[in-house]
Coordinates of C-alpha atoms and ligand atoms in Angstrom, one line a residue:
M1 CA -9.1 53.8 -48.1
A2 CA -11.8 53.9 -45.5
S3 CA -12.8 50.3 -46.2
Q4 CA -9.2 49.2 -46.2
V5 CA -8.8 50.8 -42.8
A6 CA -12.0 49.2 -41.6
I7 CA -10.7 45.8 -42.6
A8 CA -7.4 46.5 -40.9
I9 CA -9.2 47.5 -37.7
R10 CA -11.3 44.5 -37.8
N11 CA -8.3 42.3 -38.3
V12 CA -6.6 43.8 -35.3
D13 CA -9.8 43.3 -33.3
L14 CA -10.0 39.7 -34.4
Y15 CA -6.3 39.2 -33.6
T16 CA -6.7 40.6 -30.1
Q17 CA -9.8 38.5 -29.6
S18 CA -8.1 35.3 -30.7
Q19 CA -5.0 36.2 -28.6
Q20 CA -7.3 36.6 -25.6
Q21 CA -9.0 33.3 -26.3
L22 CA -5.7 31.6 -26.6
A23 CA -4.6 33.1 -23.3
N24 CA -7.9 31.9 -21.8
I25 CA -7.4 28.4 -23.1
S26 CA -3.9 28.2 -21.7
T27 CA -5.1 29.5 -18.3
L28 CA -7.8 26.9 -18.3
Q29 CA -5.4 24.1 -19.2
E30 CA -2.8 25.1 -16.6
T31 CA -5.4 25.5 -13.9
T32 CA -7.0 22.2 -14.8
S33 CA -3.8 20.3 -14.7
Q34 CA -2.8 21.9 -11.4
L35 CA -6.2 21.1 -9.9
N36 CA -5.9 17.5 -11.0
A37 CA -2.5 17.3 -9.2
A38 CA -3.9 18.8 -6.0
L39 CA -5.2 15.9 -3.8
T40 CA -6.3 17.8 -0.7
L41 CA -9.2 20.1 -0.4
D42 CA -6.9 22.9 0.7
G43 CA -4.7 22.3 -2.2
V44 CA -7.6 22.5 -4.7
I45 CA -9.0 25.6 -3.1
N46 CA -5.7 27.5 -3.0
T47 CA -4.9 26.6 -6.6
L48 CA -8.3 27.7 -7.8
L49 CA -8.3 31.0 -5.9
A50 CA -4.8 31.9 -7.0
H51 CA -5.6 31.2 -10.7
I52 CA -8.9 32.9 -10.7
T53 CA -7.6 36.0 -9.1
S54 CA -4.7 36.3 -11.6
A55 CA -6.8 35.4 -14.6
A56 CA -9.4 38.0 -13.7
K57 CA -6.8 40.6 -12.9
A58 CA -8.4 40.9 -9.4
N59 CA -6.9 41.7 -6.0
S60 CA -8.4 39.1 -3.7
S61 CA -10.9 36.2 -3.6
S62 CA -12.6 33.9 -1.2
L63 CA -14.2 30.6 -1.5
F64 CA -17.4 29.8 0.5
M65 CA -18.7 26.3 0.9
L66 CA -22.4 25.8 1.2
S67 CA -24.0 23.6 3.8
G68 CA -27.7 23.9 4.5
D69 CA -28.5 27.5 5.4
S70 CA -25.0 28.6 6.1
I71 CA -21.8 29.2 4.2
T72 CA -18.3 28.8 5.5
R73 CA -15.2 30.5 4.2
A74 CA -12.9 27.6 3.2
G75 CA -10.1 29.6 1.6
I76 CA -8.9 33.1 1.1
Y77 CA -6.4 34.6 -1.4
P78 CA -3.9 36.1 -0.9
K79 CA -3.4 34.4 2.4
R80 CA -3.6 36.9 5.2
G81 CA -0.8 36.0 7.6
T82 CA -1.8 33.4 10.1
D83 CA -5.3 34.8 10.7
T84 CA -7.2 31.5 10.9
T85 CA -10.3 33.1 12.3
L86 CA -11.1 34.3 8.7
I87 CA -11.4 30.7 7.7
G88 CA -13.9 28.3 9.2
E89 CA -16.5 30.7 10.6
S90 CA -20.0 29.8 9.7
L91 CA -22.1 32.6 8.2
L92 CA -25.9 32.7 7.8
L93 CA -26.7 32.7 4.1
S94 CA -29.7 35.1 4.6
D95 CA -27.2 37.8 5.7
Y96 CA -25.7 37.7 2.2
P97 CA -28.4 38.3 -0.3
L98 CA -26.0 38.6 -3.3
T99 CA -24.5 35.2 -2.6
Q100 CA -27.9 33.8 -1.9
Q101 CA -29.1 35.0 -5.3
V102 CA -26.1 33.4 -7.1
I103 CA -26.6 30.1 -5.4
K104 CA -30.3 30.1 -6.2
S105 CA -29.9 31.0 -9.8
Q106 CA -26.7 29.1 -10.3
Q107 CA -25.6 32.1 -12.5
P108 CA -22.6 34.3 -11.8
S109 CA -23.0 37.9 -11.0
A110 CA -20.7 40.9 -11.4
I111 CA -21.4 44.2 -9.8
S112 CA -19.5 47.4 -9.1
T113 CA -19.8 49.2 -5.8
D114 CA -21.3 52.3 -7.4
D115 CA -24.1 50.3 -9.1
P116 CA -27.4 51.7 -7.8
E117 CA -28.9 48.2 -7.7
L118 CA -26.4 47.1 -5.1
Q119 CA -28.0 46.8 -1.7
E120 CA -27.0 49.4 0.9
H121 CA -25.7 46.7 3.3
A122 CA -23.5 45.1 0.7
R123 CA -22.2 48.5 -0.5
K124 CA -21.1 49.4 3.0
N125 CA -19.3 46.1 3.4
F126 CA -17.5 46.5 0.1
E127 CA -16.6 50.1 0.7
A128 CA -15.2 49.3 4.1
S129 CA -12.8 46.8 2.5
G130 CA -11.9 49.2 -0.3
I131 CA -13.6 47.0 -2.9
A132 CA -14.6 48.6 -6.3
A133 CA -16.0 45.6 -8.1
N134 CA -17.1 42.1 -7.1
A135 CA -17.9 38.9 -9.1
T136 CA -19.6 36.1 -7.3
I137 CA -19.3 32.8 -9.2
P138 CA -21.2 29.6 -8.3
I139 CA -19.3 26.3 -8.0
S140 CA -21.8 23.8 -9.4
V141 CA -21.9 20.1 -10.0
P142 CA -24.9 18.3 -11.6
E143 CA -26.3 17.6 -8.1
G144 CA -26.3 21.2 -7.1
V145 CA -24.2 24.1 -5.9
L146 CA -21.1 23.3 -3.7
G147 CA -20.4 26.9 -2.9
V148 CA -19.4 30.2 -4.4
I149 CA -16.2 32.1 -5.2
S150 CA -16.2 35.8 -4.4
V151 CA -13.6 37.8 -6.5
N152 CA -12.8 41.4 -5.7
R153 CA -11.1 44.3 -7.4
N154 CA -9.9 47.1 -5.1
Y155 CA -10.8 50.7 -5.6
P156 CA -10.4 52.3 -8.2
A157 CA -11.3 49.7 -10.8
E158 CA -13.6 48.8 -13.6
N159 CA -16.3 46.2 -13.2
F160 CA -15.6 42.6 -14.5
T161 CA -16.4 42.1 -18.2
Q162 CA -18.7 39.3 -19.4
D163 CA -15.6 37.5 -20.8
E164 CA -13.8 37.6 -17.5
V165 CA -16.9 36.4 -15.7
N166 CA -17.3 33.5 -18.2
L167 CA -13.7 32.5 -17.8
M168 CA -14.0 32.5 -14.0
H169 CA -17.2 30.5 -14.3
T170 CA -15.5 27.9 -16.5
L171 CA -12.6 27.7 -14.0
A172 CA -15.0 27.2 -11.1
T173 CA -16.8 24.4 -13.0
Q174 CA -13.5 22.6 -13.5
A175 CA -12.7 23.1 -9.9
A176 CA -16.1 21.7 -8.8
V177 CA -15.1 18.2 -9.9
A178 CA -11.7 18.6 -8.3
I179 CA -13.3 19.7 -5.0
Q180 CA -15.7 16.8 -5.1
N181 CA -12.8 14.4 -5.7
A182 CA -10.7 16.0 -2.9
R183 CA -13.6 15.6 -0.5
L184 CA -14.1 12.0 -1.5
Y185 CA -10.4 11.4 -1.2
E186 CA -10.3 13.0 2.3
E187 CA -13.3 10.9 3.4
Q188 CA -11.6 7.8 2.1
R189 CA -8.4 8.7 3.8
E190 CA -10.3 9.2 7.1
T191 CA -12.1 5.9 6.7
A192 CA -8.8 4.1 5.9
E193 CA -7.3 5.7 8.9
K194 CA -10.1 4.5 11.1
L195 CA -9.9 1.0 9.6
R196 CA -6.2 0.9 10.2
E197 CA -6.8 1.9 13.8
L198 CA -9.4 -0.9 14.1
D199 CA -7.1 -3.4 12.5
K200 CA -4.4 -2.5 14.9
L201 CA -6.9 -3.0 17.8
K202 CA -7.9 -6.4 16.3
S203 CA -4.3 -7.6 16.0
Q204 CA -3.5 -6.3 19.4
F205 CA -6.5 -8.1 20.8
L206 CA -5.6 -11.3 19.1
A207 CA -2.0 -11.1 20.2
N208 CA -3.0 -10.4 23.8
M209 CA -5.7 -13.0 23.8
S210 CA -3.5 -15.7 22.4
H211 CA -0.9 -14.8 25.0
E212 CA -3.5 -15.0 27.8
L213 CA -4.7 -18.3 26.5
R214 CA -1.3 -19.8 26.1
T215 CA -0.3 -19.1 29.7
P216 CA -2.9 -21.4 31.3
L217 CA -2.6 -23.8 28.5
N218 CA 1.1 -24.3 29.2
S219 CA 0.2 -25.2 32.7
I220 CA -2.3 -27.8 31.5
I221 CA 0.2 -29.3 29.1
G222 CA 3.1 -29.0 31.5
F223 CA 1.4 -30.4 34.6
S224 CA -0.3 -33.3 32.8
R225 CA 3.1 -34.2 31.6
V226 CA 4.6 -34.0 35.0
I227 CA 2.0 -36.3 36.5
M228 CA 2.2 -38.7 33.5
K229 CA 5.9 -39.1 34.0
G230 CA 5.2 -40.2 37.6
I231 CA 7.1 -37.3 39.1
D232 CA 4.2 -36.6 41.6
G233 CA 3.9 -40.3 42.5
P234 CA 2.6 -43.5 40.9
I235 CA -0.6 -43.4 38.8
T236 CA -2.9 -46.1 37.5
D237 CA -3.2 -47.1 33.8
L238 CA -6.6 -45.4 33.6
Q239 CA -5.2 -42.2 35.0
Q240 CA -2.3 -42.4 32.5
Q241 CA -4.9 -42.7 29.7
D242 CA -6.9 -39.8 30.9
L243 CA -3.9 -37.6 31.4
S244 CA -2.6 -38.5 27.9
A245 CA -6.0 -37.3 26.5
I246 CA -5.7 -34.0 28.4
Y247 CA -2.1 -33.6 27.2
S248 CA -2.8 -34.1 23.5
A249 CA -6.0 -32.0 23.7
G250 CA -3.9 -29.2 25.2
Q251 CA -1.3 -29.5 22.4
H252 CA -4.0 -29.4 19.8
L253 CA -5.5 -26.3 21.3
L254 CA -2.0 -24.7 21.4
N255 CA -1.5 -25.4 17.7
M256 CA -4.8 -23.8 16.8
I257 CA -4.1 -20.7 18.9
N258 CA -0.7 -20.4 17.1
D259 CA -2.4 -20.8 13.7
I260 CA -4.9 -18.1 14.5
L261 CA -2.2 -15.8 15.7
D262 CA -0.2 -16.5 12.5
I263 CA -3.0 -15.9 10.1
S264 CA -4.1 -12.6 11.8
K265 CA -0.5 -11.4 11.7
I266 CA -0.1 -12.2 8.0
E267 CA -3.4 -10.7 7.1
A268 CA -2.6 -7.5 9.1
G269 CA 0.7 -7.4 7.2
K270 CA 2.6 -7.8 10.4
M271 CA 4.3 -11.1 9.8
E272 CA 8.0 -10.4 9.9
L273 CA 10.1 -12.8 7.8
A274 CA 13.8 -13.2 8.6
F275 CA 15.2 -13.9 5.2
E276 CA 18.6 -15.5 5.0
E277 CA 20.6 -17.7 2.7
I278 CA 19.6 -21.3 3.5
G279 CA 20.5 -24.7 2.4
L280 CA 17.3 -26.8 1.9
T281 CA 18.8 -30.2 2.6
Q282 CA 19.2 -29.8 6.3
I283 CA 15.7 -28.5 6.6
F284 CA 14.3 -31.5 4.6
E285 CA 16.1 -33.8 7.0
S286 CA 14.8 -32.2 10.1
V287 CA 11.1 -32.0 8.9
L288 CA 11.3 -35.6 7.8
S289 CA 12.4 -36.7 11.2
T290 CA 9.4 -35.0 12.7
A291 CA 7.1 -36.5 10.1
R292 CA 8.5 -40.0 11.0
G293 CA 6.9 -39.5 14.4
L294 CA 3.5 -38.8 12.8
V295 CA 3.3 -42.0 10.8
K296 CA 5.1 -44.4 13.2
D297 CA 1.9 -46.4 13.9
K298 CA 1.0 -46.7 10.2
P299 CA 2.5 -48.7 7.3
V300 CA 3.6 -45.5 5.6
K301 CA 7.1 -45.0 4.1
L302 CA 8.7 -41.6 3.9
I303 CA 10.9 -40.9 0.9
L304 CA 13.2 -37.9 0.2
S305 CA 13.9 -37.3 -3.5
A306 CA 16.1 -34.3 -3.9
P307 CA 19.6 -33.7 -5.4
E308 CA 22.3 -33.0 -2.9
D309 CA 23.5 -29.9 -4.7
L310 CA 20.2 -27.8 -4.6
P311 CA 21.1 -24.2 -4.9
I312 CA 21.0 -21.9 -1.8
V313 CA 17.7 -20.0 -1.5
H314 CA 16.9 -16.6 -0.1
A315 CA 14.1 -17.5 2.4
D316 CA 13.1 -17.6 6.1
P317 CA 14.1 -21.0 7.4
T318 CA 11.5 -21.1 10.2
R319 CA 8.7 -20.4 7.8
I320 CA 10.0 -22.8 5.2
R321 CA 10.0 -25.5 7.9
Q322 CA 6.5 -24.5 8.9
I323 CA 5.3 -24.8 5.2
L324 CA 6.9 -28.2 4.9
L325 CA 5.5 -29.4 8.3
N326 CA 2.0 -28.3 7.4
L327 CA 2.1 -30.2 4.1
L328 CA 3.8 -33.3 5.6
S329 CA 1.4 -33.5 8.6
N330 CA -1.6 -33.2 6.3
A331 CA -0.2 -36.0 4.2
A332 CA 0.4 -38.1 7.3
K333 CA -3.1 -37.3 8.5
F334 CA -4.8 -38.4 5.3
T335 CA -2.6 -41.4 4.3
D336 CA -3.3 -44.7 6.0
E337 CA -0.8 -46.8 4.0
G338 CA 1.7 -46.4 1.2
T339 CA 4.2 -43.6 0.7
I340 CA 4.8 -39.9 1.4
T341 CA 7.4 -38.4 -0.8
L342 CA 9.2 -35.1 -0.3
A343 CA 10.8 -34.0 -3.6
A344 CA 12.7 -30.9 -4.7
R345 CA 14.4 -29.8 -7.9
E346 CA 15.5 -26.7 -9.7
Q347 CA 13.4 -25.6 -12.7
L348 CA 12.4 -22.7 -14.9
D349 CA 9.1 -20.9 -14.4
A350 CA 6.7 -19.7 -17.1
N351 CA 8.9 -16.6 -17.6
D352 CA 12.1 -18.7 -17.8
Q353 CA 13.2 -17.6 -14.4
P354 CA 14.9 -20.2 -12.2
E355 CA 13.0 -21.4 -9.1
I356 CA 13.1 -24.3 -6.7
Y357 CA 10.1 -26.6 -6.9
I358 CA 9.2 -28.6 -3.8
S359 CA 6.4 -31.1 -3.6
V360 CA 4.8 -33.4 -1.0
T361 CA 3.1 -36.4 -2.6
D362 CA 1.0 -38.9 -0.7
S363 CA -0.8 -42.1 -1.5
G364 CA -3.8 -41.1 0.7
V365 CA -7.5 -40.5 0.3
G366 CA -7.1 -37.6 -2.2
I367 CA -9.4 -34.6 -2.7
A368 CA -12.2 -34.3 -5.2
A369 CA -11.9 -31.5 -7.8
E370 CA -14.8 -29.5 -6.5
N371 CA -13.2 -29.4 -3.0
Q372 CA -9.8 -28.2 -4.3
I373 CA -11.1 -24.8 -5.2
D374 CA -11.3 -23.2 -1.7
L375 CA -8.7 -25.4 -0.2
F376 CA -6.3 -22.5 0.5
E377 CA -9.0 -20.2 2.0
P378 CA -9.1 -19.9 5.8
F379 CA -11.4 -22.3 7.7
T380 CA -12.0 -24.5 4.7
Q381 CA -12.2 -28.2 5.3
V382 CA -13.3 -30.9 2.9
D383 CA -16.4 -32.2 4.5
G384 CA -15.5 -35.9 4.5
S385 CA -15.5 -38.4 7.2
A386 CA -11.7 -38.6 7.1
T387 CA -11.5 -34.9 7.9
R388 CA -13.9 -35.1 10.8
K389 CA -12.0 -38.1 12.2
T390 CA -8.7 -36.3 12.0
G391 CA -9.8 -32.8 13.2
G392 CA -8.0 -29.6 12.5
T393 CA -9.0 -25.9 12.0
G394 CA -8.8 -25.6 8.2
L395 CA -6.2 -22.9 8.7
G396 CA -3.1 -24.9 7.9
L397 CA -3.2 -24.6 4.1
S398 CA -4.2 -21.0 4.1
I399 CA -1.3 -20.1 6.3
T400 CA 0.9 -22.3 4.1
R401 CA -0.3 -20.4 1.0
L402 CA 0.3 -17.0 2.6
L403 CA 3.8 -18.0 3.7
V404 CA 4.6 -19.1 0.2
D405 CA 3.2 -15.8 -1.2
L406 CA 5.5 -13.9 1.2
H407 CA 8.4 -15.7 -0.4
G408 CA 7.3 -14.7 -3.8
G409 CA 6.4 -18.3 -4.8
K410 CA 3.3 -20.2 -5.8
I411 CA 1.4 -23.1 -4.3
D412 CA -0.5 -25.7 -6.2
V413 CA -2.4 -29.0 -5.6
Q414 CA -3.0 -32.0 -7.7
S415 CA -5.2 -34.7 -6.4
S416 CA -8.0 -37.1 -7.1
P417 CA -10.2 -39.1 -4.8
G418 CA -8.4 -42.4 -4.0
G419 CA -5.4 -41.4 -6.1
G420 CA -3.4 -39.5 -3.5
S421 CA -2.4 -35.8 -3.4
T422 CA 0.5 -33.7 -4.5
F423 CA 0.9 -30.3 -2.8
S424 CA 3.7 -28.3 -4.4
F425 CA 5.2 -24.8 -4.0
T426 CA 8.0 -22.8 -5.6
I427 CA 10.6 -20.4 -4.3
P428 CA 12.2 -18.0 -6.8
L429 CA 16.0 -18.1 -7.1
I430 CA 18.4 -15.2 -7.3
M431 CA 19.5 -15.0 -10.9
K432 CA 23.0 -14.4 -12.1
N433 CA 22.0 -12.6 -15.3
K434 CA 19.9 -9.9 -13.6
L435 CA 20.7 -6.7 -11.8
T436 CA 19.9 -7.1 -8.1
V437 CA 18.0 -4.4 -6.3
L438 CA 18.2 -4.7 -2.5
S439 CA 14.9 -3.4 -1.0
A440 CA 14.8 -2.3 2.6
E441 CA 11.2 -1.7 3.7
A442 CA 9.6 -1.6 7.1
D443 CA 6.7 -3.6 5.6
I444 CA 7.8 -6.7 3.7
Q445 CA 4.6 -6.5 1.6
V446 CA 6.0 -3.4 -0.1
S447 CA 9.2 -5.2 -1.1
L448 CA 7.2 -8.1 -2.4
L449 CA 5.1 -5.7 -4.4
Y450 CA 8.4 -4.3 -6.0
Q451 CA 9.4 -7.9 -6.7
R452 CA 6.1 -8.4 -8.6
Y453 CA 6.6 -5.1 -10.4
L454 CA 9.9 -6.1 -11.7
L455 CA 9.0 -9.7 -12.9
G456 CA 10.1 -10.1 -16.5
T457 CA 12.5 -7.1 -16.4
D458 CA 16.2 -6.9 -16.2
Y459 CA 16.0 -6.4 -12.4
Q460 CA 15.3 -8.7 -9.5
V461 CA 14.5 -7.7 -5.9
V462 CA 16.1 -9.1 -2.8
T463 CA 14.1 -8.2 0.3
I464 CA 15.6 -7.0 3.6
V465 CA 13.4 -6.9 6.6
Q466 CA 15.7 -6.2 9.5
P467 CA 17.1 -2.6 9.0
G468 CA 20.1 -3.6 11.0
D469 CA 21.1 -6.0 8.3
V470 CA 21.3 -3.6 5.4
V471 CA 25.0 -2.9 5.3
E472 CA 25.8 -6.5 5.7
M473 CA 23.4 -7.6 3.0
V474 CA 24.8 -5.0 0.6
R475 CA 28.3 -6.4 1.1
E476 CA 27.0 -9.9 0.5
Y477 CA 24.8 -9.2 -2.6
R478 CA 26.7 -6.3 -4.2
P479 CA 23.4 -5.0 -5.6
F480 CA 23.4 -2.5 -8.4
A481 CA 21.0 -0.3 -6.5
I482 CA 19.2 -0.1 -3.1
T483 CA 15.7 1.1 -2.4
L484 CA 15.4 2.5 1.1
D485 CA 12.3 3.2 3.2
L486 CA 12.7 6.0 5.7
I487 CA 10.3 5.0 8.5
F488 CA 11.3 1.8 10.4
P489 CA 9.9 0.8 13.8
D490 CA 13.2 1.2 15.6
C491 CA 15.3 3.5 13.4
D492 CA 15.3 6.2 10.8
G493 CA 16.1 5.3 7.2
W494 CA 18.6 8.2 7.1
E495 CA 20.7 6.5 9.7
I496 CA 21.0 3.5 7.4
F497 CA 21.8 5.8 4.5
E498 CA 24.6 7.4 6.4
E499 CA 26.0 4.1 7.5
L500 CA 26.0 3.0 3.8
K501 CA 27.8 6.2 2.8
A502 CA 30.3 5.9 5.6
D503 CA 31.5 2.6 4.4
A504 CA 34.0 2.5 1.5
D505 CA 32.6 -0.9 0.4
T506 CA 29.0 0.3 0.0
R507 CA 29.4 4.1 -0.5
D508 CA 29.2 4.0 -4.4
I509 CA 26.0 1.9 -4.6
P510 CA 23.1 4.2 -5.7
V511 CA 20.4 4.5 -3.1
I512 CA 16.8 5.4 -4.0
I513 CA 14.8 6.8 -1.2
C514 CA 11.2 5.5 -1.2
S515 CA 9.0 7.2 1.3
V516 CA 5.6 8.7 2.2
R517 CA 7.5 11.6 3.7
D518 CA 8.2 14.4 1.3
E519 CA 11.9 14.5 1.6
Q520 CA 12.9 15.0 -2.0
D521 CA 15.1 18.0 -1.2
K522 CA 16.8 16.2 1.7
A523 CA 17.4 13.1 -0.6
H524 CA 19.0 15.4 -3.1
K525 CA 21.2 17.1 -0.6
M526 CA 22.3 13.9 1.1
G527 CA 23.4 12.5 -2.2
A528 CA 20.7 9.9 -2.8
A529 CA 20.5 8.6 -6.4
G530 CA 16.8 9.2 -6.5
Y531 CA 13.6 9.8 -4.6
L532 CA 10.3 8.1 -5.2
P533 CA 7.2 9.3 -3.3
K534 CA 4.9 6.5 -2.1
P535 CA 2.6 5.0 -3.3
I536 CA 5.0 3.9 -6.0
L537 CA 3.6 2.4 -9.2
S538 CA 5.4 -0.1 -11.4
H539 CA 6.5 2.3 -14.1
D540 CA 7.8 4.8 -11.5
L541 CA 10.1 2.1 -10.1
L542 CA 11.2 0.8 -13.5
N543 CA 11.9 4.3 -14.9
M544 CA 13.9 5.2 -11.8
L545 CA 16.0 2.0 -12.0
N546 CA 16.6 2.5 -15.7
R547 CA 17.6 6.1 -15.1
V548 CA 20.0 5.1 -12.3
R549 CA 21.4 2.4 -14.5
D550 CA 22.0 4.8 -17.3
M551 CA 23.4 7.5 -15.0
H552 CA 25.9 5.1 -13.5
Q553 CA 26.5 3.4 -16.8
I554 CA 26.0 0.0 -15.4
E555 CA 26.4 -2.9 -17.8
M556 CA 24.1 -5.9 -17.7
P557 CA 25.7 -9.0 -16.2
P558 CA 26.9 -11.5 -18.7
G559 CA 24.4 -13.9 -20.1
K560 CA 21.9 -11.3 -21.0
Ligands
ADP1 P1 -6.6 -28.6 8.7 O1 -5.9 -27.9 9.8 O2 -8.0 -28.8 9.0 O3 -5.9 -29.8 8.3 P2 -5.8 -27.6 6.2 O4 -6.0 -26.2 5.7 O5 -4.4 -28.0 6.5 O6 -6.6 -27.6 7.5 O7 -6.5 -28.6 5.3 C1 -7.8 -28.3 4.8 C2 -8.5 -29.6 4.3 O8 -7.8 -30.0 3.1 C3 -8.3 -30.7 5.3 O9 -9.3 -30.7 6.2 C4 -8.5 -31.9 4.3 O10 -9.8 -32.1 4.1 C5 -7.9 -31.4 3.0 N1 -6.5 -31.9 2.8 C6 -5.4 -31.2 3.1 N2 -4.3 -32.0 2.8 C7 -4.7 -33.2 2.3 C8 -4.1 -34.4 1.9 N3 -2.7 -34.5 1.8 N4 -4.9 -35.4 1.5 C9 -6.2 -35.3 1.5 N5 -6.9 -34.2 2.0 C10 -6.2 -33.1 2.4

């Protein structure tokens, strides 16, 4: 009997122990996953203190960060009202021998207030706060101790057991990594903030400078033209020649300034594209007439090879014209005789998506393979005598490439020395067999990112830059869903949302709010179909679109 009972008692003991271990493991898991989710230092500290206090059945806890000879209270649990003076004060480590000891040994300590070994000073402190037992746990990383957590049980209470101390120590070690990550994250965020600030200053400076440069330049160009035309009185041939040099140098300088402004705008993500539905044929005709002026003194023939019925494209006409003019003027610069052909056709890309392919082919000097590599990088010029003779900044092709990128297309070059060059680019087309998502973002780069995310899926993104156009665009495209940013330079996304919901035509189209602002609850209350916190990853977007599609039971368009 006795041995049976002994076994039974042991079993109960083992059972209790393993239950305790299970509980510890689940505490650990839960704490770890919450720590990983907390990105800010405050978030990590609050999570850690709350979990440790409850896991150790304690009443309160504080976290002290170590820096040099002092410690700073970085968090307190439970939070005491709005008393911020408790947090942030710097304390001399030497005034706290218990903490000093834990930091030095990197070992946790647990002590009850009536322990005779407790120093008089510490006992007084504890008693004054009604504390019966204290555990001080180091937060260590391989490089050293980041700080300590001081956990208290109020009077009357038992001392902390070794098991409880071990559990707290494990939790603190987990938290150490999270604290380091949060610190790094905060540092990075501050650096990013500073860089953004600098970038803004740079763009501002460039914008101001180019404005300041353009004003006197316009006088130079304008007045030289006035004198050349004889408006101020007759001039000699020699004067005419000199003035013409001044005039064209002025024009050249103006082009360069415009290029520099363009490239800095694009690189700062500030280039605003005005997308609309455009027919390419008129654009081709107008750029060719400009190009005709560039080759009028050379035996160069301009050819247009494009079908009349090219599909309408979703693009910014001014920028498409700029791309074409850049390519055509390069072709004109580097071709002394022969032909320059502007060609366009509809084709399928590598993923079987329809696109427009546009090329400019010349019979000029050509470019050696080794010089083609950096061609689209800013300030790159092929170092040949032809280039030096013709001048330029080396910015034209890099702007061209960035503008093509902004349209979601690709640019390419094919050339050989003496064999002429073909520069080509593509513009993706809106597809009939895909579900269209209209994306309204203050920053076009974000919409283009979504576009890239959804390549090869059932969805395609149409970008909207002007928030004023949203309702109109929705009527035109009848998208299956809309992604809506909240922060626009001149308006709030919610105003657009309400406009969409007020219109019987657009009311039923699901709107997904995409924002850095935490407005999940508001999105829900206002009747948004979904809310995605930024930064948004490709599977976030895809999952959300799939969910919205299922929820609204939207069928794929025919052909799929
Ligand atoms: P730039 O303003 O100096 O022309 P680009 O970026 O437009 O700058 O062109 C960079 C260089 O690429 C040119 O200097 C030239 O050497 C080469 N290049 C561009 N287009 C052609 C072309 N059609 N034929 C031969 N070389 C070209």
